[in-house]
């Protein structure tokens, strides 16, 4: 008779082996590596949590220390490659294959290791896509996760950074996998149950709180006047005419500038209540002035942000919070919200080519995708209409038959024609292509494809790609806002002029915006201290952002 | 000073009002309606769970009985409109506005009520899209949910039909909403914790178990030889050449026929292990022979299916199960898996037009979308390659530059040229258009758009729309498999011949399939009893499917 219980038997054997090193579910910190050697088998798929912000750092260090004769050739399936240990395990031979989504802080080293063949790459995903595969073909055998506290039964409290944890645990535990959590403390009662105890097999109390990176904090002091100009263009040229209420903002100074202009410039334009009221967004400190000015109705978050806890607790009408009062974030649901319930994604990028394809990959850095490709793509499964979405659809296909014509997600790329270190934003060919060739990838790591982008905003103006009728118009619309980059200077002056007449290209003056008005005085907050002030002292910036 | 705690204060006031009618969280069945009058306010957004299968039927009946002076004008936000009470509440004025996803059994009545203006329609969604809006602009104030059991603290066990519950509860409870659950029984220890008690505010023990509809059971005895022929075409003409391993099957006899041909016809073609190994799928009884024959590696499920519990418990290597041994389903995650981790969606429809748009709406029935538009759309946010996906992308865009060319999701529509009651599958104009006009909808209720469909399979052959180079070719490819319908007879014989030469159209003989071989003897199971036999007696079909 066939055995249909291989997974269950394996799980039970692992739990039994682990139990010898634990008291009930609880493991001493000194025994963590030995426990891993007991519960992880060569070739296992392992999720070493690894989120956008929260890191299971104790478990990362412990996994690095395993006996490679016992634990090796692991297939790591985790969204974030953030800590050096996440790559060290490949150097040591503990791990061999990698499927992931984001590697911001390790983007240079991961590139080197991929070039050197130290890592066998499965694929670079967007978060939701990796989560999807957790249920189909990349289900973890073992999940090594991080939480704030556990009670004596093993119920876990993740605190504001719930992030990926419920998704990772669901995929692992319900497919006969093992869940091993590090917690900051063990308490009699957890403030709320983020993960029920029967989904958790082992727990270790870490000597120090898990590491969280403040990824979404932008110091208003560093916002340039060019960024303020592009933010004005975005608000007056995109938010207002489409009436965009439900949206996501990418990470970066350009969108931080938009957030800080809503209560000043946006107010002057009479847009409060008409745009930017519902967000799929982390708790960006830069949004505090807009929240305090009554702009924001509701925010659902992927994760939290360091320093924002007290502010969030005091603003439950805006944020999702638990009975304990702290934020309940959830990356999977927030990505779903960004995909299907938002009318706009706006974010920055490193390179844009002549077709509008964009990428954050350079020949020496592979940052991964994070969530942008998911939210910055046209959700073709969407079936509910909204005015911004219908209007974008109409612009793209004016000849279409109304009730059969779909709408379009607004996907906006915003940036300066010359970015950091004066590197041009616009290129003839993405570095991603050279990288794909070098690594023999079947798919170049394109962040957002040109056919999904609807608008490109630079200090030179807005290119509305929805209004372009062919590839040539599209290319010239892009060149037409590419400024003094090589791409911009190679424009067809005549066609660009025509595109401007058709309002495919809008210059600042076409929107009655005087670039000289783009002044830092327009920012609702001009420093971190201003943000703290706006928050009524509730926002507590991380040390690296304090200069007082 | 501004108040940022409106939601919390409202929640606390409701809990306090409700507490007077409860003992702790527990409410007597006789007090349920009065409790609803205490916790629900006019105009509230309410999710009356309302899934694809599981129904909070006690709470539906109780909501219908409220005093309309106290509870009225509710905005119902729930995926399924399944019970008559779901519509009765609109007749009575308890509810006014509706946002939903699926209304199979109520499709005729909902149409009548929409025509009569008895319901103010928000939009018809696909499941994941509605869930997305739960976090952005359709967050429920009150969720009325169904579970199998509760313990004395209020932890809930949903059993195999977890379905929408975790998603509904997460959106409601973490945004200061009230969660009220009906359970079949109250126990000392729940078999597993599907919903932690701190997310649940009130609980009632129902006099009888909640209603579950066996929606995914297809009696093999009712499968026709034409359906067997289309299933053979699908397996040999699509599954095999693309090597489709990760997929979703729609509901219907055509895909049931495929499931029942895998262990016979598929085996003969040597496809075991090469196709159909990982599914996002409910526990279809028709898949039992393929599972028993070693075809299926893993299935993640949206919900469960009546009668499949013991079988699932005995096959944990295939299904996702909890520590209690029963299925853990999860509609949100399974829809995500269907969107991003599957290479193919294949399903049936009622009408297909000349552009390939399809709809299950008729002028008198609005069945809603369910999950098909989500899974049957090209996931443009996808960034991981696979052979089926790359091959489909290559066929669609042979001139594209390889590493910049995206792949394509395979979206296959399968059906007989004349369906039930000899109604033609192919039409010049979808009934959905007439309906959109009648209801003044901005968007016609199209199930799957033509530009997302890659293949149409009928008994006349396979039309591969990926290989069509313009709208005319596309139309003729569709006409070319539309048989003796008006659409089929109006084909351009010459162009259809050319399309066949280019293998855009494949006839059965082009695939070496003899239609005379399409015999019911090829089905691995020809009756419900055969399925029970294959399952080793573990599958227990619902009464309506038993004739022994």
PDB file of N, CA and C in Angstrom, chain B residues 450-508:
ATOM      1  N   UNK B 450     -10.805  38.790 -24.327  1.00  0.00           N
ATOM      2  CA  UNK B 450     -10.179  38.128 -25.468  1.00  0.00           C
ATOM      3  C   UNK B 450      -8.672  38.274 -25.503  1.00  0.00           C
ATOM      4  N   UNK B 451      -8.176  39.425 -25.072  1.00  0.00           N
ATOM      5  CA  UNK B 451      -6.723  39.604 -25.163  1.00  0.00           C
ATOM      6  C   UNK B 451      -5.967  38.812 -24.095  1.00  0.00           C
ATOM      7  N   UNK B 452      -6.682  38.227 -23.161  1.00  0.00           N
ATOM      8  CA  UNK B 452      -6.034  37.345 -22.189  1.00  0.00           C
ATOM      9  C   UNK B 452      -6.147  35.867 -22.576  1.00  0.00           C
ATOM     10  N   UNK B 453      -7.109  35.542 -23.446  1.00  0.00           N
ATOM     11  CA  UNK B 453      -7.320  34.137 -23.834  1.00  0.00           C
ATOM     12  C   UNK B 453      -6.231  33.703 -24.795  1.00  0.00           C
ATOM     13  N   UNK B 454      -5.674  32.524 -24.568  1.00  0.00           N
ATOM     14  CA  UNK B 454      -4.636  32.031 -25.480  1.00  0.00           C
ATOM     15  C   UNK B 454      -5.138  30.887 -26.362  1.00  0.00           C
ATOM     16  N   UNK B 455      -6.057  30.076 -25.858  1.00  0.00           N
ATOM     17  CA  UNK B 455      -6.552  28.936 -26.641  1.00  0.00           C
ATOM     18  C   UNK B 455      -8.050  28.757 -26.434  1.00  0.00           C
ATOM     19  N   UNK B 456      -8.739  28.401 -27.508  1.00  0.00           N
ATOM     20  CA  UNK B 456     -10.144  27.992 -27.391  1.00  0.00           C
ATOM     21  C   UNK B 456     -10.240  26.575 -27.957  1.00  0.00           C
ATOM     22  N   UNK B 457     -10.813  25.696 -27.133  1.00  0.00           N
ATOM     23  CA  UNK B 457     -10.914  24.293 -27.541  1.00  0.00           C
ATOM     24  C   UNK B 457     -12.378  23.891 -27.649  1.00  0.00           C
ATOM     25  N   UNK B 458     -12.764  23.399 -28.818  1.00  0.00           N
ATOM     26  CA  UNK B 458     -14.086  22.791 -28.977  1.00  0.00           C
ATOM     27  C   UNK B 458     -13.880  21.427 -29.622  1.00  0.00           C
ATOM     28  N   UNK B 459     -14.982  20.722 -29.845  1.00  0.00           N
ATOM     29  CA  UNK B 459     -14.858  19.412 -30.500  1.00  0.00           C
ATOM     30  C   UNK B 459     -14.309  19.557 -31.921  1.00  0.00           C
ATOM     31  N   UNK B 460     -14.379  20.785 -32.483  1.00  0.00           N
ATOM     32  CA  UNK B 460     -13.867  20.972 -33.846  1.00  0.00           C
ATOM     33  C   UNK B 460     -12.352  21.182 -33.875  1.00  0.00           C
ATOM     34  N   UNK B 461     -11.790  21.506 -32.718  1.00  0.00           N
ATOM     35  CA  UNK B 461     -10.343  21.676 -32.693  1.00  0.00           C
ATOM     36  C   UNK B 461      -9.884  22.741 -31.718  1.00  0.00           C
ATOM     37  N   UNK B 462      -8.600  23.065 -31.826  1.00  0.00           N
ATOM     38  CA  UNK B 462      -7.985  24.058 -30.945  1.00  0.00           C
ATOM     39  C   UNK B 462      -7.629  25.295 -31.762  1.00  0.00           C
ATOM     40  N   UNK B 463      -8.064  26.465 -31.272  1.00  0.00           N
ATOM     41  CA  UNK B 463      -7.608  27.723 -31.869  1.00  0.00           C
ATOM     42  C   UNK B 463      -6.549  28.301 -30.944  1.00  0.00           C
ATOM     43  N   UNK B 464      -5.333  28.442 -31.458  1.00  0.00           N
ATOM     44  CA  UNK B 464      -4.251  29.028 -30.672  1.00  0.00           C
ATOM     45  C   UNK B 464      -4.169  30.516 -31.005  1.00  0.00           C
ATOM     46  N   UNK B 465      -4.756  31.336 -30.134  1.00  0.00           N
ATOM     47  CA  UNK B 465      -4.846  32.771 -30.418  1.00  0.00           C
ATOM     48  C   UNK B 465      -3.501  33.470 -30.266  1.00  0.00           C
ATOM     49  N   UNK B 466      -2.552  32.822 -29.599  1.00  0.00           N
ATOM     50  CA  UNK B 466      -1.207  33.393 -29.469  1.00  0.00           C
ATOM     51  C   UNK B 466      -0.560  33.557 -30.833  1.00  0.00           C
ATOM     52  N   UNK B 467      -0.936  32.675 -31.755  1.00  0.00           N
ATOM     53  CA  UNK B 467      -0.292  32.681 -33.071  1.00  0.00           C
ATOM     54  C   UNK B 467      -0.992  33.606 -34.059  1.00  0.00           C
ATOM     55  N   UNK B 468      -2.098  34.232 -33.637  1.00  0.00           N
ATOM     56  CA  UNK B 468      -2.799  35.157 -34.538  1.00  0.00           C
ATOM     57  C   UNK B 468      -2.057  36.485 -34.552  1.00  0.00           C
ATOM     58  N   UNK B 469      -1.917  37.046 -35.736  1.00  0.00           N
ATOM     59  CA  UNK B 469      -1.110  38.263 -35.850  1.00  0.00           C
ATOM     60  C   UNK B 469      -1.947  39.534 -35.977  1.00  0.00           C
ATOM     61  N   UNK B 470      -3.249  39.395 -36.175  1.00  0.00           N
ATOM     62  CA  UNK B 470      -4.101  40.588 -36.182  1.00  0.00           C
ATOM     63  C   UNK B 470      -5.525  40.201 -35.804  1.00  0.00           C
ATOM     64  N   UNK B 471      -6.378  41.220 -35.682  1.00  0.00           N
ATOM     65  CA  UNK B 471      -7.742  40.992 -35.202  1.00  0.00           C
ATOM     66  C   UNK B 471      -8.528  40.096 -36.148  1.00  0.00           C
ATOM     67  N   UNK B 472      -8.241  40.214 -37.436  1.00  0.00           N
ATOM     68  CA  UNK B 472      -8.975  39.402 -38.401  1.00  0.00           C
ATOM     69  C   UNK B 472      -8.595  37.926 -38.275  1.00  0.00           C
ATOM     70  N   UNK B 473      -7.315  37.659 -38.153  1.00  0.00           N
ATOM     71  CA  UNK B 473      -6.879  36.270 -37.967  1.00  0.00           C
ATOM     72  C   UNK B 473      -7.499  35.672 -36.706  1.00  0.00           C
ATOM     73  N   UNK B 474      -7.530  36.504 -35.689  1.00  0.00           N
ATOM     74  CA  UNK B 474      -8.092  36.089 -34.417  1.00  0.00           C
ATOM     75  C   UNK B 474      -9.567  35.706 -34.572  1.00  0.00           C
ATOM     76  N   UNK B 475     -10.291  36.571 -35.257  1.00  0.00           N
ATOM     77  CA  UNK B 475     -11.718  36.300 -35.473  1.00  0.00           C
ATOM     78  C   UNK B 475     -11.911  35.019 -36.277  1.00  0.00           C
ATOM     79  N   UNK B 476     -11.092  34.842 -37.304  1.00  0.00           N
ATOM     80  CA  UNK B 476     -11.256  33.649 -38.143  1.00  0.00           C
ATOM     81  C   UNK B 476     -10.795  32.393 -37.404  1.00  0.00           C
ATOM     82  N   UNK B 477      -9.822  32.533 -36.533  1.00  0.00           N
ATOM     83  CA  UNK B 477      -9.392  31.378 -35.728  1.00  0.00           C
ATOM     84  C   UNK B 477     -10.537  30.933 -34.817  1.00  0.00           C
ATOM     85  N   UNK B 478     -11.254  31.918 -34.266  1.00  0.00           N
ATOM     86  CA  UNK B 478     -12.389  31.598 -33.395  1.00  0.00           C
ATOM     87  C   UNK B 478     -13.526  30.987 -34.215  1.00  0.00           C
ATOM     88  N   UNK B 479     -13.849  31.630 -35.340  1.00  0.00           N
ATOM     89  CA  UNK B 479     -14.886  31.066 -36.214  1.00  0.00           C
ATOM     90  C   UNK B 479     -14.497  29.650 -36.638  1.00  0.00           C
ATOM     91  N   UNK B 480     -13.208  29.452 -36.792  1.00  0.00           N
ATOM     92  CA  UNK B 480     -12.713  28.178 -37.306  1.00  0.00           C
ATOM     93  C   UNK B 480     -12.887  27.005 -36.357  1.00  0.00           C
ATOM     94  N   UNK B 481     -13.183  27.252 -35.104  1.00  0.00           N
ATOM     95  CA  UNK B 481     -13.476  26.137 -34.186  1.00  0.00           C
ATOM     96  C   UNK B 481     -14.895  26.248 -33.634  1.00  0.00           C
ATOM     97  N   UNK B 482     -15.711  27.119 -34.273  1.00  0.00           N
ATOM     98  CA  UNK B 482     -17.059  27.379 -33.754  1.00  0.00           C
ATOM     99  C   UNK B 482     -18.121  26.468 -34.355  1.00  0.00           C
ATOM    100  N   UNK B 483     -17.684  25.454 -35.113  1.00  0.00           N
ATOM    101  CA  UNK B 483     -18.575  24.423 -35.601  1.00  0.00           C
ATOM    102  C   UNK B 483     -19.744  24.959 -36.417  1.00  0.00           C
ATOM    103  N   UNK B 484     -20.904  24.397 -36.181  1.00  0.00           N
ATOM    104  CA  UNK B 484     -22.077  24.759 -36.970  1.00  0.00           C
ATOM    105  C   UNK B 484     -22.877  25.900 -36.360  1.00  0.00           C
ATOM    106  N   UNK B 485     -22.313  26.582 -35.400  1.00  0.00           N
ATOM    107  CA  UNK B 485     -22.993  27.781 -34.897  1.00  0.00           C
ATOM    108  C   UNK B 485     -22.989  28.818 -36.017  1.00  0.00           C
ATOM    109  N   UNK B 486     -23.818  29.841 -35.893  1.00  0.00           N
ATOM    110  CA  UNK B 486     -23.839  30.904 -36.911  1.00  0.00           C
ATOM    111  C   UNK B 486     -22.447  31.497 -37.079  1.00  0.00           C
ATOM    112  N   UNK B 487     -21.776  31.684 -35.955  1.00  0.00           N
ATOM    113  CA  UNK B 487     -20.426  32.246 -35.983  1.00  0.00           C
ATOM    114  C   UNK B 487     -19.486  31.327 -36.767  1.00  0.00           C
ATOM    115  N   UNK B 488     -19.627  30.041 -36.561  1.00  0.00           N
ATOM    116  CA  UNK B 488     -18.759  29.082 -37.233  1.00  0.00           C
ATOM    117  C   UNK B 488     -19.047  29.014 -38.727  1.00  0.00           C
ATOM    118  N   UNK B 489     -20.328  29.094 -39.075  1.00  0.00           N
ATOM    119  CA  UNK B 489     -20.674  28.942 -40.483  1.00  0.00           C
ATOM    120  C   UNK B 489     -20.289  30.171 -41.300  1.00  0.00           C
ATOM    121  N   UNK B 490     -20.107  31.292 -40.626  1.00  0.00           N
ATOM    122  CA  UNK B 490     -19.740  32.523 -41.339  1.00  0.00           C
ATOM    123  C   UNK B 490     -18.227  32.665 -41.500  1.00  0.00           C
ATOM    124  N   UNK B 491     -17.500  31.571 -41.349  1.00  0.00           N
ATOM    125  CA  UNK B 491     -16.038  31.651 -41.459  1.00  0.00           C
ATOM    126  C   UNK B 491     -15.578  31.933 -42.887  1.00  0.00           C
ATOM    127  N   UNK B 492     -14.398  32.487 -43.023  1.00  0.00           N
ATOM    128  CA  UNK B 492     -13.722  32.658 -44.312  1.00  0.00           C
ATOM    129  C   UNK B 492     -12.938  31.375 -44.555  1.00  0.00           C
ATOM    130  N   UNK B 493     -13.505  30.513 -45.413  1.00  0.00           N
ATOM    131  CA  UNK B 493     -12.963  29.162 -45.573  1.00  0.00           C
ATOM    132  C   UNK B 493     -11.479  29.174 -45.950  1.00  0.00           C
ATOM    133  N   UNK B 494     -11.127  30.123 -46.785  1.00  0.00           N
ATOM    134  CA  UNK B 494      -9.762  30.198 -47.262  1.00  0.00           C
ATOM    135  C   UNK B 494      -8.782  30.554 -46.139  1.00  0.00           C
ATOM    136  N   UNK B 495      -9.175  31.573 -45.368  1.00  0.00           N
ATOM    137  CA  UNK B 495      -8.289  32.002 -44.283  1.00  0.00           C
ATOM    138  C   UNK B 495      -8.198  30.918 -43.200  1.00  0.00           C
ATOM    139  N   UNK B 496      -9.328  30.282 -42.928  1.00  0.00           N
ATOM    140  CA  UNK B 496      -9.316  29.206 -41.924  1.00  0.00           C
ATOM    141  C   UNK B 496      -8.387  28.075 -42.370  1.00  0.00           C
ATOM    142  N   UNK B 497      -8.384  27.821 -43.665  1.00  0.00           N
ATOM    143  CA  UNK B 497      -7.495  26.790 -44.207  1.00  0.00           C
ATOM    144  C   UNK B 497      -6.020  27.191 -43.981  1.00  0.00           C
ATOM    145  N   UNK B 498      -5.742  28.457 -44.274  1.00  0.00           N
ATOM    146  CA  UNK B 498      -4.376  28.946 -44.040  1.00  0.00           C
ATOM    147  C   UNK B 498      -3.979  28.867 -42.567  1.00  0.00           C
ATOM    148  N   UNK B 499      -4.935  29.240 -41.727  1.00  0.00           N
ATOM    149  CA  UNK B 499      -4.645  29.202 -40.283  1.00  0.00           C
ATOM    150  C   UNK B 499      -4.351  27.769 -39.852  1.00  0.00           C
ATOM    151  N   UNK B 500      -5.060  26.831 -40.457  1.00  0.00           N
ATOM    152  CA  UNK B 500      -4.810  25.434 -40.110  1.00  0.00           C
ATOM    153  C   UNK B 500      -3.421  25.003 -40.591  1.00  0.00           C
ATOM    154  N   UNK B 501      -3.059  25.465 -41.765  1.00  0.00           N
ATOM    155  CA  UNK B 501      -1.721  25.130 -42.272  1.00  0.00           C
ATOM    156  C   UNK B 501      -0.631  25.680 -41.349  1.00  0.00           C
ATOM    157  N   UNK B 502      -0.887  26.841 -40.791  1.00  0.00           N
ATOM    158  CA  UNK B 502       0.081  27.446 -39.859  1.00  0.00           C
ATOM    159  C   UNK B 502      -0.071  26.891 -38.437  1.00  0.00           C
ATOM    160  N   UNK B 503      -0.940  25.931 -38.278  1.00  0.00           N
ATOM    161  CA  UNK B 503      -1.235  25.303 -36.977  1.00  0.00           C
ATOM    162  C   UNK B 503      -1.784  26.309 -35.948  1.00  0.00           C
ATOM    163  N   UNK B 504      -2.362  27.411 -36.438  1.00  0.00           N
ATOM    164  CA  UNK B 504      -3.112  28.287 -35.541  1.00  0.00           C
ATOM    165  C   UNK B 504      -4.382  27.545 -35.135  1.00  0.00           C
ATOM    166  N   UNK B 505      -4.941  26.835 -36.120  1.00  0.00           N
ATOM    167  CA  UNK B 505      -6.056  25.932 -35.823  1.00  0.00           C
ATOM    168  C   UNK B 505      -5.557  24.506 -35.961  1.00  0.00           C
ATOM    169  N   UNK B 506      -5.851  23.693 -34.954  1.00  0.00           N
ATOM    170  CA  UNK B 506      -5.513  22.271 -35.023  1.00  0.00           C
ATOM    171  C   UNK B 506      -6.787  21.449 -34.944  1.00  0.00           C
ATOM    172  N   UNK B 507      -7.031  20.658 -35.967  1.00  0.00           N
ATOM    173  CA  UNK B 507      -8.152  19.725 -35.934  1.00  0.00           C
ATOM    174  C   UNK B 507      -7.726  18.469 -35.164  1.00  0.00           C
ATOM    175  N   UNK B 508      -8.689  17.687 -34.683  1.00  0.00           N
ATOM    176  CA  UNK B 508      -8.319  16.445 -33.998  1.00  0.00           C
ATOM    177  C   UNK B 508      -7.338  15.611 -34.818  1.00  0.00           C
TER     178      UNK B 508
END
